[in-house]
XYZ file of C-alpha atoms in Angstrom:
668
model
C -13.023 56.224 20.609
C -13.070 52.858 22.544
C -14.015 53.360 26.406
C -11.783 52.018 28.989
C -13.928 48.996 29.733
C -14.096 48.268 25.891
C -10.381 48.319 25.766
C -10.283 45.835 28.802
C -12.910 43.643 27.197
C -11.100 43.451 23.986
C -7.819 42.395 25.917
C -9.659 39.577 27.772
C -11.112 38.404 24.386
C -7.822 38.175 22.534
C -6.079 36.707 25.775
C -8.696 34.010 25.282
C -8.005 33.493 21.609
C -11.313 34.736 20.888
C -12.928 36.456 17.637
C -15.908 38.639 18.725
C -17.121 38.568 15.151
C -17.730 34.760 15.393
C -20.200 34.661 18.166
C -21.769 31.245 17.746
C -20.027 27.872 16.972
C -21.890 24.520 16.614
C -20.285 21.023 16.618
C -21.924 17.755 15.502
C -22.145 14.550 17.750
C -21.176 11.552 15.525
C -21.765 7.941 16.950
C -19.880 5.535 14.596
C -20.129 8.465 12.109
C -23.958 9.032 12.447
C -25.180 12.425 13.423
C -26.673 11.966 17.215
C -26.703 15.492 18.373
C -24.758 18.772 18.865
C -23.237 21.279 20.955
C -23.691 24.833 20.367
C -21.437 27.529 21.992
C -22.020 31.361 22.144
C -19.493 34.088 23.408
C -21.179 36.673 25.122
C -19.674 40.175 26.561
C -17.722 40.235 29.765
C -16.068 36.889 29.379
C -19.155 34.894 29.337
C -19.644 31.596 27.483
C -23.122 29.966 27.201
C -23.125 26.342 26.035
C -25.928 24.012 24.971
C -24.867 20.237 24.523
C -27.204 17.151 23.995
C -27.093 13.708 21.961
C -29.604 10.916 21.656
C -28.015 7.444 22.096
C -30.885 4.933 22.026
C -33.128 7.124 24.028
C -30.262 7.859 26.562
C -28.112 10.976 26.394
C -27.585 14.179 28.395
C -28.968 17.382 27.805
C -27.117 20.174 29.397
C -26.982 23.935 29.525
C -23.981 25.657 31.056
C -22.735 29.198 31.461
C -19.125 30.067 32.344
C -17.403 33.212 33.438
C -13.724 33.349 32.398
C -11.048 35.292 33.876
C -8.306 36.899 31.855
C -5.932 34.122 32.902
C -8.423 31.399 31.312
C -9.720 29.977 34.514
C -13.112 29.875 35.287
C -14.602 32.564 37.986
C -18.019 31.035 37.890
C -20.143 28.492 36.183
C -23.654 27.225 36.345
C -25.186 24.289 34.884
C -28.636 22.361 34.477
C -30.159 19.609 32.577
C -30.310 15.777 32.637
C -27.293 13.448 32.539
C -26.856 10.286 30.369
C -29.620 8.374 31.997
C -32.009 11.403 32.588
C -31.353 12.207 36.023
C -31.664 15.625 36.959
C -28.326 18.131 37.152
C -28.021 21.280 38.808
C -24.466 22.560 39.395
C -22.909 25.706 40.506
C -19.245 26.898 41.070
C -18.031 30.184 42.085
C -14.646 31.610 43.392
C -14.155 34.618 45.433
C -10.556 35.606 46.244
C -8.702 32.361 47.241
C -12.033 30.646 48.367
C -13.505 28.123 45.680
C -17.083 26.450 46.321
C -19.011 24.248 44.378
C -22.313 22.439 44.792
C -24.124 19.638 42.763
C -26.509 16.740 43.448
C -23.680 14.573 44.844
C -21.006 17.263 46.377
C -20.939 20.469 48.218
C -17.411 21.695 48.714
C -15.049 24.548 49.579
C -11.231 24.925 49.280
C -8.870 27.767 49.757
C -6.277 27.781 47.236
C -3.678 30.426 46.110
C -2.770 30.570 42.490
C -4.826 29.360 39.398
C -7.049 26.375 39.515
C -9.712 25.128 37.369
C -13.043 23.299 38.547
C -14.153 20.230 36.617
C -17.826 20.092 36.305
C -19.230 16.782 37.569
C -21.380 17.185 34.528
C -19.598 19.244 31.954
C -19.749 19.815 28.554
C -17.135 19.314 25.884
C -16.382 23.160 25.610
C -15.293 22.870 29.171
C -12.282 20.970 27.889
C -11.226 23.883 25.668
C -11.371 26.175 28.452
C -9.197 23.985 30.565
C -6.628 23.555 27.873
C -6.406 27.372 27.344
C -6.149 27.778 31.250
C -3.300 25.216 31.571
C -1.442 26.546 28.568
C -1.175 30.097 30.520
C -0.067 28.174 33.749
C 3.794 27.644 34.563
C 4.885 24.406 32.962
C 1.397 24.032 31.435
C 0.133 22.356 34.707
C -2.860 23.444 36.633
C -4.648 22.483 40.082
C -7.936 20.750 39.442
C -10.796 21.115 41.842
C -12.001 19.412 43.736
C -8.682 17.496 43.347
C -6.080 16.578 40.955
C -3.471 17.992 38.429
C -3.730 18.377 34.687
C -0.867 18.935 32.402
C -1.477 20.018 28.551
C 0.999 19.262 25.852
C 0.648 20.436 22.184
C 1.298 17.466 19.770
C 1.111 18.599 16.317
C -0.336 21.105 13.773
C -2.145 19.425 10.699
C -4.423 21.153 7.861
C -7.825 19.665 7.199
C -10.257 20.260 4.468
C -13.815 20.102 5.239
C -16.944 20.806 3.328
C -16.775 24.381 5.088
C -13.346 24.979 4.097
C -9.617 24.701 5.167
C -8.507 24.716 8.847
C -5.267 24.485 10.440
C -5.725 22.507 13.826
C -3.766 21.306 16.487
C -3.849 18.089 18.731
C -3.533 18.683 22.647
C -3.029 15.737 24.927
C -4.289 16.211 28.689
C -2.427 14.076 31.155
C -4.332 13.563 34.663
C -7.901 13.684 33.780
C -8.012 9.946 32.799
C -6.136 6.889 33.084
C -4.152 7.654 29.731
C -3.787 10.860 27.923
C -7.263 12.500 26.767
C -7.019 14.483 23.557
C -8.849 17.563 22.030
C -8.279 19.272 18.594
C -8.472 23.074 18.600
C -8.126 25.502 15.563
C -5.686 28.202 15.305
C -7.787 30.832 17.370
C -7.694 27.866 20.154
C -11.453 27.309 19.546
C -12.845 23.841 19.777
C -12.715 21.633 16.641
C -12.822 18.007 17.565
C -12.655 15.498 20.434
C -13.515 11.746 21.063
C -12.901 8.435 19.251
C -13.999 6.474 16.577
C -17.034 5.376 18.739
C -18.252 8.879 19.564
C -16.858 11.985 18.089
C -17.771 15.580 18.416
C -16.519 17.755 15.491
C -17.038 21.340 14.292
C -19.998 21.408 11.726
C -18.991 21.609 8.205
C -15.940 19.360 8.909
C -17.980 16.176 9.747
C -15.820 14.558 6.466
C -12.569 15.053 8.342
C -13.529 12.330 10.863
C -11.390 9.829 9.462
C -8.417 12.165 9.009
C -8.626 13.424 12.570
C -9.065 9.899 14.036
C -5.892 8.502 12.079
C -3.620 11.159 13.233
C -4.844 10.954 16.880
C -4.507 7.078 16.949
C -1.105 7.550 15.545
C -0.257 9.274 18.561
C -2.027 7.111 20.951
C -0.186 4.096 19.155
C 3.215 5.768 19.831
C 2.459 5.892 23.445
C 1.296 2.422 23.635
C 4.209 1.002 21.922
C 6.561 2.759 24.370
C 4.658 1.437 27.018
C 4.558 -2.121 25.671
C 8.262 -2.105 25.181
C 8.746 -0.891 28.668
C 6.445 -3.290 30.732
C 6.494 -6.282 28.287
C 8.954 -9.184 28.926
C 9.634 -11.379 25.951
C 9.672 -15.037 26.810
C 12.442 -15.849 24.357
C 13.602 -18.768 26.472
C 11.748 -21.407 28.472
C 9.990 -20.103 31.700
C 9.574 -22.300 34.937
C 6.975 -21.230 37.539
C 7.977 -22.871 40.646
C 6.266 -23.791 43.984
C 2.890 -22.826 42.861
C -0.483 -23.824 44.212
C -1.984 -24.756 40.800
C -5.719 -24.731 40.476
C -7.100 -26.673 37.280
C -10.667 -25.680 36.333
C -10.980 -28.873 34.725
C -10.857 -30.956 37.835
C -11.511 -28.049 40.088
C -8.679 -29.417 42.156
C -5.785 -27.314 43.660
C -2.604 -29.171 43.739
C 0.484 -27.966 46.143
C 3.684 -27.128 45.423
C 3.583 -27.627 41.550
C 6.242 -26.399 38.798
C 4.850 -25.325 35.380
C 6.960 -25.076 32.356
C 6.369 -22.929 29.625
C 8.034 -22.562 26.131
C 7.182 -20.862 23.102
C 3.677 -19.585 24.679
C 2.628 -23.106 25.662
C 2.560 -25.290 28.639
C 5.051 -28.050 28.378
C 5.023 -29.707 31.770
C 3.226 -29.665 34.944
C 4.404 -31.631 38.095
C 5.593 -31.481 41.561
C 8.293 -29.074 42.217
C 10.606 -31.678 43.972
C 10.174 -34.007 40.867
C 9.957 -31.590 37.842
C 13.439 -30.241 37.037
C 13.884 -26.719 35.853
C 15.463 -26.659 32.450
C 19.007 -25.436 32.038
C 18.783 -21.787 30.818
C 15.299 -21.321 31.808
C 13.846 -18.196 33.165
C 12.515 -18.890 36.782
C 9.414 -17.236 38.332
C 9.417 -18.444 42.000
C 5.808 -18.592 43.142
C 6.512 -18.991 46.801
C 3.232 -20.775 47.507
C 1.086 -18.201 45.444
C -2.101 -19.628 43.511
C -1.677 -20.214 39.624
C -4.607 -20.650 37.509
C -5.563 -20.029 33.815
C -6.235 -16.470 32.684
C -9.574 -15.163 33.190
C -12.119 -14.479 30.265
C -14.595 -11.244 30.047
C -17.210 -12.614 27.538
C -19.011 -9.184 27.216
C -16.586 -6.391 26.241
C -16.113 -3.259 24.158
C -12.336 -2.918 24.111
C -11.115 0.433 23.011
C -7.630 1.570 22.453
C -5.665 3.209 25.410
C -6.405 1.747 29.010
C -8.632 -0.980 28.405
C -5.982 -3.565 26.920
C -3.427 -2.843 29.757
C -5.978 -2.833 32.399
C -7.352 -6.161 31.386
C -4.027 -7.754 31.537
C -3.010 -6.272 34.937
C -6.107 -7.766 36.155
C -5.501 -11.132 35.017
C -7.706 -11.221 31.928
C -6.154 -12.580 28.966
C -9.025 -13.078 26.637
C -12.127 -10.718 26.032
C -15.107 -11.168 23.543
C -15.836 -7.870 21.944
C -19.542 -7.550 21.155
C -19.672 -4.467 19.254
C -17.264 -2.113 18.255
C -16.141 -0.077 15.211
C -14.488 -2.764 13.031
C -11.722 -0.838 11.437
C -10.702 0.507 14.873
C -10.766 -2.976 16.595
C -8.974 -4.511 13.708
C -6.251 -2.082 14.254
C -6.068 -2.677 18.299
C -5.978 -6.385 17.728
C -3.140 -6.057 15.059
C -1.172 -3.740 17.511
C -1.495 -6.156 20.478
C -0.715 -9.312 18.726
C 2.469 -7.788 16.971
C 3.701 -6.495 20.561
C 3.061 -2.814 19.669
C 0.553 -2.731 22.522
C -0.578 -4.710 25.610
C -3.932 -6.403 25.747
C -5.898 -9.673 25.791
C -6.764 -11.866 22.976
C -9.854 -10.636 21.146
C -12.723 -12.663 19.993
C -14.876 -10.867 17.653
C -18.625 -10.570 17.413
C -20.428 -8.958 14.601
C -22.942 -6.268 15.689
C -26.233 -5.435 13.730
C -29.433 -3.477 14.206
C -32.466 -2.547 12.302
C -33.121 0.939 11.332
C -35.101 3.143 14.033
C -34.673 6.240 16.181
C -33.146 4.109 18.819
C -30.811 2.037 16.698
C -27.871 1.030 18.333
C -24.101 2.386 17.607
C -23.490 0.293 14.614
C -22.849 0.991 10.701
C -24.363 -2.180 10.138
C -28.293 -2.280 9.490
C -30.337 -5.328 8.427
C -34.029 -4.629 7.744
C -34.604 -7.545 5.283
C -33.058 -10.988 4.371
C -30.741 -9.529 1.722
C -29.000 -7.008 3.764
C -28.766 -9.676 6.851
C -27.139 -12.162 4.334
C -24.593 -9.542 3.225
C -23.819 -8.601 6.710
C -23.252 -12.231 7.660
C -21.264 -12.945 4.850
C -18.772 -10.127 5.592
C -18.571 -10.821 9.328
C -17.842 -14.713 8.359
C -15.445 -13.697 5.803
C -13.496 -11.440 8.358
C -12.871 -13.577 11.337
C -15.971 -12.726 13.389
C -17.274 -15.753 15.437
C -20.607 -14.704 16.576
C -23.448 -12.373 15.432
C -25.024 -9.945 18.088
C -28.523 -8.533 17.166
C -29.837 -5.525 18.843
C -33.319 -3.975 19.993
C -34.408 -2.673 16.794
C -34.178 -5.801 14.815
C -37.419 -6.827 13.205
C -38.609 -9.904 15.062
C -39.622 -11.686 11.956
C -36.033 -11.254 10.975
C -34.553 -13.176 13.841
C -34.990 -16.627 12.543
C -33.731 -15.561 9.198
C -30.506 -14.101 10.797
C -30.318 -17.304 12.957
C -30.400 -19.653 9.881
C -27.917 -17.578 7.784
C -25.535 -17.324 10.746
C -25.706 -21.114 11.446
C -25.247 -22.021 8.173
C -21.783 -20.045 8.292
C -20.901 -21.632 11.662
C -21.577 -18.500 13.590
C -23.167 -18.205 16.991
C -26.249 -15.744 17.280
C -26.920 -13.546 20.497
C -28.046 -10.425 21.521
C -30.562 -8.069 23.119
C -33.814 -9.489 22.781
C -35.646 -7.211 20.036
C -38.414 -4.898 20.741
C -41.877 -6.456 20.607
C -40.653 -9.855 21.174
C -40.093 -11.914 24.249
C -37.048 -13.960 25.362
C -38.940 -17.084 25.019
C -39.591 -16.039 21.285
C -36.112 -14.861 20.770
C -34.884 -18.406 21.702
C -37.450 -20.129 19.676
C -36.263 -18.218 16.844
C -32.900 -19.886 17.052
C -30.896 -17.507 19.428
C -28.032 -19.334 21.145
C -27.307 -16.842 23.808
C -28.938 -13.963 25.575
C -27.091 -10.834 26.500
C -28.006 -9.215 30.111
C -29.946 -10.652 32.919
C -32.768 -7.805 32.535
C -33.871 -9.447 29.319
C -34.694 -12.766 31.153
C -36.815 -10.678 33.627
C -38.345 -9.015 30.955
C -39.670 -12.082 29.571
C -42.234 -12.092 32.411
C -43.022 -8.376 32.029
C -44.334 -8.379 28.421
C -47.604 -7.034 29.606
C -46.048 -3.869 31.081
C -43.246 -3.072 28.626
C -42.809 -4.310 25.066
C -40.971 -1.624 23.458
C -37.457 -2.388 24.985
C -35.258 0.002 22.616
C -35.190 2.725 25.274
C -34.351 2.631 29.013
C -37.759 1.300 29.838
C -35.857 -2.105 29.569
C -34.037 -1.020 32.729
C -36.610 0.819 34.699
C -39.447 -1.752 34.093
C -37.154 -4.451 35.551
C -36.071 -2.249 38.685
C -39.624 -1.529 39.255
C -41.003 -5.063 38.976
C -38.310 -7.510 39.308
C -38.367 -7.420 43.034
C -41.880 -9.195 42.590
C -40.972 -11.968 40.394
C -41.480 -15.233 41.705
C -38.541 -17.318 40.773
C -40.175 -20.405 41.923
C -43.362 -20.044 39.800
C -44.434 -22.343 37.005
C -43.690 -19.806 34.422
C -40.172 -19.223 35.665
C -39.498 -22.966 35.881
C -40.861 -23.599 32.499
C -38.556 -20.937 30.968
C -35.578 -22.215 32.635
C -36.199 -25.618 31.529
C -36.427 -24.316 27.743
C -33.095 -22.560 28.327
C -31.513 -25.620 29.503
C -32.904 -27.990 26.886
C -31.824 -25.476 24.019
C -28.362 -25.161 25.465
C -29.040 -21.599 25.539
C -26.172 -19.644 27.179
C -26.888 -16.401 29.332
C -24.306 -13.610 29.724
C -25.981 -12.000 32.808
C -23.595 -9.058 33.232
C -25.386 -8.531 36.492
C -22.531 -6.205 37.755
C -23.930 -3.248 35.620
C -27.139 -3.482 37.534
C -25.140 -3.080 40.743
C -24.557 0.755 39.221
C -27.941 1.157 37.573
C -30.080 -0.029 40.650
C -27.953 1.312 43.560
C -26.399 4.600 42.491
C -27.683 7.877 43.096
C -26.164 11.451 43.939
C -23.885 11.007 46.711
C -24.350 7.052 47.198
C -22.446 4.552 45.372
C -22.586 0.616 45.428
C -20.548 -1.725 46.817
C -18.792 -2.767 43.805
C -17.317 0.616 43.264
C -15.982 0.924 46.567
C -13.741 -2.275 45.844
C -11.863 0.015 43.451
C -12.544 3.476 44.905
C -9.236 3.913 46.809
C -6.932 2.535 43.814
C -8.080 4.867 41.080
C -7.075 8.425 40.447
C -8.749 11.308 41.988
C -10.811 12.255 39.058
C -12.114 8.495 38.934
C -12.725 8.488 42.625
C -14.716 11.443 42.472
C -16.971 10.080 39.505
C -17.312 6.696 41.344
C -18.360 8.517 44.723
C -20.807 10.869 42.780
C -23.171 7.931 42.399
C -23.237 8.474 38.896
C -24.815 5.775 36.346
C -28.031 5.251 38.483
C -31.537 5.290 37.171
C -33.569 8.612 37.889
C -35.841 7.150 40.347
C -33.430 5.141 42.249
C -33.325 8.049 45.091
C -37.293 7.850 45.204
C -37.352 4.165 45.871
C -33.888 2.867 46.671
C -35.519 -0.249 48.560
C -37.377 -1.480 45.716
C -34.601 -0.917 43.331
C -32.282 -2.876 45.698
C -34.571 -5.590 46.101
C -35.005 -5.973 42.341
C -31.143 -6.174 42.010
C -31.099 -8.647 44.568
C -33.757 -10.876 42.600
C -31.509 -10.471 39.463
C -28.646 -12.049 41.428
C -30.745 -14.804 42.633
C -32.013 -15.392 39.075
C -28.238 -16.041 38.124
C -28.026 -18.364 40.865
C -31.280 -20.252 39.763
C -29.979 -20.519 36.202
C -26.753 -22.158 37.197
C -28.360 -24.667 39.736
C -30.770 -25.788 36.867
C -28.054 -26.446 34.465
C -28.150 -23.485 32.390
C -24.663 -22.315 31.220
C -23.609 -18.762 32.132
C -20.767 -16.972 31.101
C -18.790 -13.952 32.904
C -18.922 -10.705 31.347
C -18.964 -7.064 32.383
C -20.056 -4.691 29.495
C -17.823 -2.455 31.526
C -14.121 -1.844 31.909
C -12.871 -5.395 32.387
C -9.901 -4.685 34.338
C -11.780 -3.152 37.049
C -15.078 -4.614 37.245
C -14.743 -8.425 36.379
C -14.009 -9.386 39.965
C -17.084 -7.812 40.951
C -19.137 -9.737 38.524
C -17.497 -12.869 39.799
C -18.300 -11.920 43.532
C -21.848 -11.560 42.593
C -21.885 -15.101 41.144
C -20.885 -16.313 44.615
C -23.474 -14.066 46.085
C -25.863 -16.012 44.128
C -24.844 -19.141 45.651
C -22.387 -20.722 42.888
C -19.273 -22.096 44.944
C -16.019 -20.101 44.151
C -14.409 -22.892 42.421
C -17.371 -23.085 39.989
C -17.184 -19.387 39.374
C -13.501 -19.722 38.580
C -14.455 -22.494 35.980
C -17.059 -20.152 34.426
C -14.418 -17.398 33.889
C -12.027 -19.580 32.310
C -12.773 -23.087 30.781
C -16.371 -22.631 31.020
C -15.986 -19.423 28.540
C -13.471 -21.240 26.351
C -15.880 -24.243 25.995
C -18.559 -21.871 24.630
C -16.265 -20.376 22.093
C -14.962 -23.820 21.063
C -11.420 -23.393 22.588
C -11.451 -25.608 25.600
C -8.874 -27.966 24.090
C -6.315 -25.152 23.959
C -7.288 -22.577 26.557
C -8.778 -22.691 30.226
C -6.592 -25.466 31.654
C -3.155 -25.835 32.984
C -2.245 -28.996 31.456
C 0.831 -29.825 28.870
C -0.233 -28.620 25.378
C -2.408 -25.665 26.629
C -1.659 -22.083 25.801
C 0.172 -20.512 28.470
C -2.276 -17.987 29.553
C -1.804 -18.013 33.219
C -1.969 -15.696 36.262
C -0.377 -15.810 39.700
C -2.395 -14.687 42.545
C -1.543 -13.572 46.202
C -4.291 -15.189 48.122
C -6.920 -18.086 47.402
C -9.784 -17.111 45.313
C -11.369 -20.555 45.862
C -11.908 -19.470 49.426
C -12.254 -15.761 49.047
C -13.332 -14.581 45.562
C -11.911 -10.992 46.337
C -8.459 -12.283 46.140
C -8.915 -12.485 42.407
C -8.024 -8.961 42.545
C -4.613 -9.589 43.922
C -2.922 -10.661 40.488
C 0.985 -10.593 40.811
C 1.892 -11.857 37.427
C 0.480 -12.491 34.133
C 1.775 -14.813 31.451
C -0.114 -14.355 27.849
C 1.543 -16.815 25.818
C 4.962 -15.615 25.189
C 4.894 -12.671 27.252
C 5.286 -11.915 30.904
C 3.766 -9.084 32.847
C 4.197 -7.661 36.285
C 0.644 -6.653 37.305
C 1.445 -3.797 39.544
C 3.738 -2.147 36.983
C 0.822 -2.082 34.471
C -1.573 -0.809 37.190
C 0.946 1.990 38.231
C 1.561 2.997 34.603
C -2.139 4.191 34.598
C -2.197 5.734 38.070
C -4.120 2.906 39.704
C -2.687 1.459 43.147
C -2.143 -2.381 42.412
């Protein structure tokens, strides 16, 4: 006979959809389909859940242990976690609830909130299984809505049920959408017992062990739902320019001359600029749609030259921010092709995408790619494939053999492709350029050129830490630096500095966030605000030596200014969420001493010149593609005004920036 407490425990387990006979579950982390880590979940008596989660991404990646105590209604009564985050900073976190009092503490937060009714605390450094607990709890709540702690609300909706066949057998799985924890719905797959089955994207997927072969099927089904939402959003927020458009009474900035012309009218037809002239002299064609600028600032659309664009929020965010072209420097080829097709056919909203083919050598620290090259035959096959499939550039990565770089450069140049990338480990930036590279990604690799005696294996976060610890003492006026900069200029090497990512890396620490995050903090939803305020993304030693890391960051900014003044071409890219952080990249160029008008030229016509599109993109002239943005204010005087985009013309499509931002829960 079962005792009373045993009956009660059984009731709790059944209410949570658990089968006590299956006490342990493991799921595999797949980065572009390659095993990179795992999650292990143990179900213990008295409603406890014990989770271990870890993965390795080029020497980075979290290692987390969490324990949850779960109530009968699915909410969490207590949780505790420890380990390290993605950049190996220490994690200690605790949450408890007593009656209506919820308290939590982690490295960045210490809070308390009194709340009646069910609520769910989202860990600052949670594990995937926490999403399962959240879904279960929300499904039991009224309207499937649940208050989140510290703030926010989530709503969960079941999308559809499917049967998948894995090597471990057949399972019936259901897709759930969670609205309120990200800019667009987030998804998780659960099995018939409401156990974790899969979550993620084509880039990074966690899936139940024994069912790794269902990856493509799950992603296809999930992307169909994402595509349905994207198409509905595009239909609602895109104005198709099926007749001429007249933008009247605008202040027009042309990056080709750096001049701002007052009170201009720009005519657009079939996606191209047909006329530009004084509003008093240039008549508006009969039947044309009119956009009254009222003296606002009109300029070409911005470019982000270092993007990794994904399905969901990235495309609409870019357009909302006035970014009409991005260069994607590493992605899953199939997913990227599908996304581009959706955008170009009008089923999604997003910028034009220039594709770069990504490759790396095989090592324990290989980059996230399916394309590995360790000899000339593999390099030739990869380059031939990329050239035949619309890629315009080759990006090599840190595990590429140094002796293979000149071979890659020769093969790529023979196909008309540019060569860029990380400087491979055990190679200096000078050697990379002399081997034939046309471009360098990330300003830290330029600094590492002068730190080769301290760090040579740059496949791990050492490539960040060494720069943070030593860049402050780099003498930019030294003969060695001057000689290197001269080499860059004489070889017409392009630098893609992405200096804004070091704003995070060299400044953030628990409870302290950098100035760049402050510019978007109040605009984003509560979960994003919390993440930005947490100071996540900083290197582990920043709290110990914040002044040193700050000074190293400032030296990197100065290096960007030196490059520009020395005649080295730079391109503007973020390696981040384009629609939120490109303005910060441009502000840092101004901080480096580059005049605002020249910064705007870099971010438009200059980028187009590098990609050989300057005859059709990047200017406000008849015959040019009508990628245009209308701004409140004047970024030639105050670069922060570039955030105040009001309307975007992307060829034959017109968008209202505020409506796009609001569709993702962001204040314009």
